Amino acid sequence: MSNCCSDPTEIPKLDPRDLVREQTRHGNLLRELFTGDPEKLMLHELHEANTYLRELAALRAHYPSVRLAAIGFLEEPNPSDNIADKRESKRG
């Protein structure tokens, strides 16, 4: 078998630097959650969250300020939604 194509059954290789970066981020999140202000941490993480997590925060967040911020983010136009809308308009 040639090496020109990737095998879909082969497990993708993980870069050790990515693993260390995610472990560090996870450790920092846990430290902030238990020693800092959880509301402030949630508001910070909401900035980087995807649409699904923002919808979930808008519906279920414990803190009203987090819910309101999530609703505000959902009302803003999403750049990826704009790209999808442009593709649909070209097809139709």
Short mmCIF file of C-alpha atoms in Angstrom, two decimals:
data_model
loop_
_atom_site.label_atom_id
_atom_site.label_comp_id
_atom_site.label_asym_id
_atom_site.label_seq_id
_atom_site.Cartn_x
_atom_site.Cartn_y
_atom_site.Cartn_z
CA MET A 1 0.00 0.00 0.00
CA SER A 2 1.37 3.40 -0.92
CA ASN A 3 1.84 6.29 1.48
CA CYS A 4 0.18 8.83 -0.80
CA CYS A 5 -3.21 8.71 0.86
CA SER A 6 -4.29 8.75 4.46
CA ASP A 7 -5.93 5.63 5.82
CA PRO A 8 -9.31 6.48 7.41
CA THR A 9 -9.00 3.49 9.74
CA GLU A 10 -5.68 4.70 11.15
CA ILE A 11 -5.86 6.70 14.36
CA PRO A 12 -4.56 10.23 13.72
CA LYS A 13 -1.28 11.08 15.41
CA LEU A 14 -1.49 13.59 18.22
CA ASP A 15 1.14 16.26 18.53
CA PRO A 16 2.53 16.07 22.08
CA ARG A 17 2.67 19.88 22.22
CA ASP A 18 -1.10 20.04 21.62
CA LEU A 19 -1.68 17.53 24.41
CA VAL A 20 0.46 19.50 26.86
CA ARG A 21 -1.25 22.74 25.83
CA GLU A 22 -4.72 21.28 26.46
CA GLN A 23 -3.67 19.72 29.76
CA THR A 24 -2.31 23.08 30.90
CA ARG A 25 -5.47 24.86 29.79
CA HIS A 26 -7.63 22.31 31.62
CA GLY A 27 -5.55 22.69 34.78
CA ASN A 28 -5.80 26.47 34.59
CA LEU A 29 -9.58 26.26 34.13
CA LEU A 30 -9.96 24.00 37.17
CA ARG A 31 -7.75 26.26 39.30
CA GLU A 32 -9.71 29.35 38.24
CA LEU A 33 -13.02 27.59 38.84
CA PHE A 34 -12.17 26.56 42.39
CA THR A 35 -10.11 29.56 43.50
CA GLY A 36 -11.51 32.43 41.45
CA ASP A 37 -14.92 33.78 40.59
CA PRO A 38 -16.89 31.11 38.65
CA GLU A 39 -19.19 33.70 37.11
CA LYS A 40 -16.24 35.65 35.72
CA LEU A 41 -14.68 32.44 34.39
CA MET A 42 -17.90 31.46 32.61
CA LEU A 43 -18.19 34.89 31.03
CA HIS A 44 -14.59 34.62 29.82
CA GLU A 45 -15.10 31.13 28.36
CA LEU A 46 -18.33 32.22 26.69
CA HIS A 47 -16.31 34.43 24.33
CA GLU A 48 -14.60 31.36 22.82
CA ALA A 49 -17.59 29.01 22.96
CA ASN A 50 -19.35 27.66 19.90
CA THR A 51 -23.00 28.33 19.12
CA TYR A 52 -24.23 25.14 20.80
CA LEU A 53 -22.52 25.99 24.10
CA ARG A 54 -23.79 29.56 23.94
CA GLU A 55 -27.35 28.31 23.42
CA LEU A 56 -26.91 25.97 26.36
CA ALA A 57 -25.59 28.80 28.52
CA ALA A 58 -28.49 31.03 27.47
CA LEU A 59 -30.94 28.37 28.62
CA ARG A 60 -29.28 26.78 31.63
CA ALA A 61 -26.57 29.01 33.14
CA HIS A 62 -26.81 29.48 36.88
CA TYR A 63 -25.81 33.15 36.77
CA PRO A 64 -28.22 35.62 35.12
CA SER A 65 -25.31 37.70 33.78
CA VAL A 66 -23.96 34.63 31.95
CA ARG A 67 -27.40 33.92 30.48
CA LEU A 68 -27.77 37.51 29.28
CA ALA A 69 -24.26 37.54 27.80
CA ALA A 70 -24.96 34.27 25.97
CA ILE A 71 -28.20 35.69 24.56
CA GLY A 72 -26.29 38.77 23.44
CA PHE A 73 -23.71 36.62 21.65
CA LEU A 74 -26.45 34.61 19.96
CA GLU A 75 -28.08 37.78 18.64
CA GLU A 76 -24.82 38.92 17.00
CA PRO A 77 -24.26 37.75 13.43
CA ASN A 78 -21.81 34.87 13.29
CA PRO A 79 -19.12 35.05 10.55
CA SER A 80 -19.46 31.33 9.80
CA ASP A 81 -23.22 31.76 9.40
CA ASN A 82 -22.58 34.56 6.91
CA ILE A 83 -20.34 32.27 4.85
CA ALA A 84 -23.01 29.55 4.85
CA ASP A 85 -25.68 32.08 3.82
CA LYS A 86 -23.52 33.26 0.91
CA ARG A 87 -23.03 29.69 -0.29
CA GLU A 88 -26.76 29.02 -0.12
CA SER A 89 -27.58 32.20 -2.04
CA LYS A 90 -25.14 31.22 -4.80
CA ARG A 91 -26.80 27.81 -5.15
CA GLY A 92 -30.35 29.14 -5.14
#
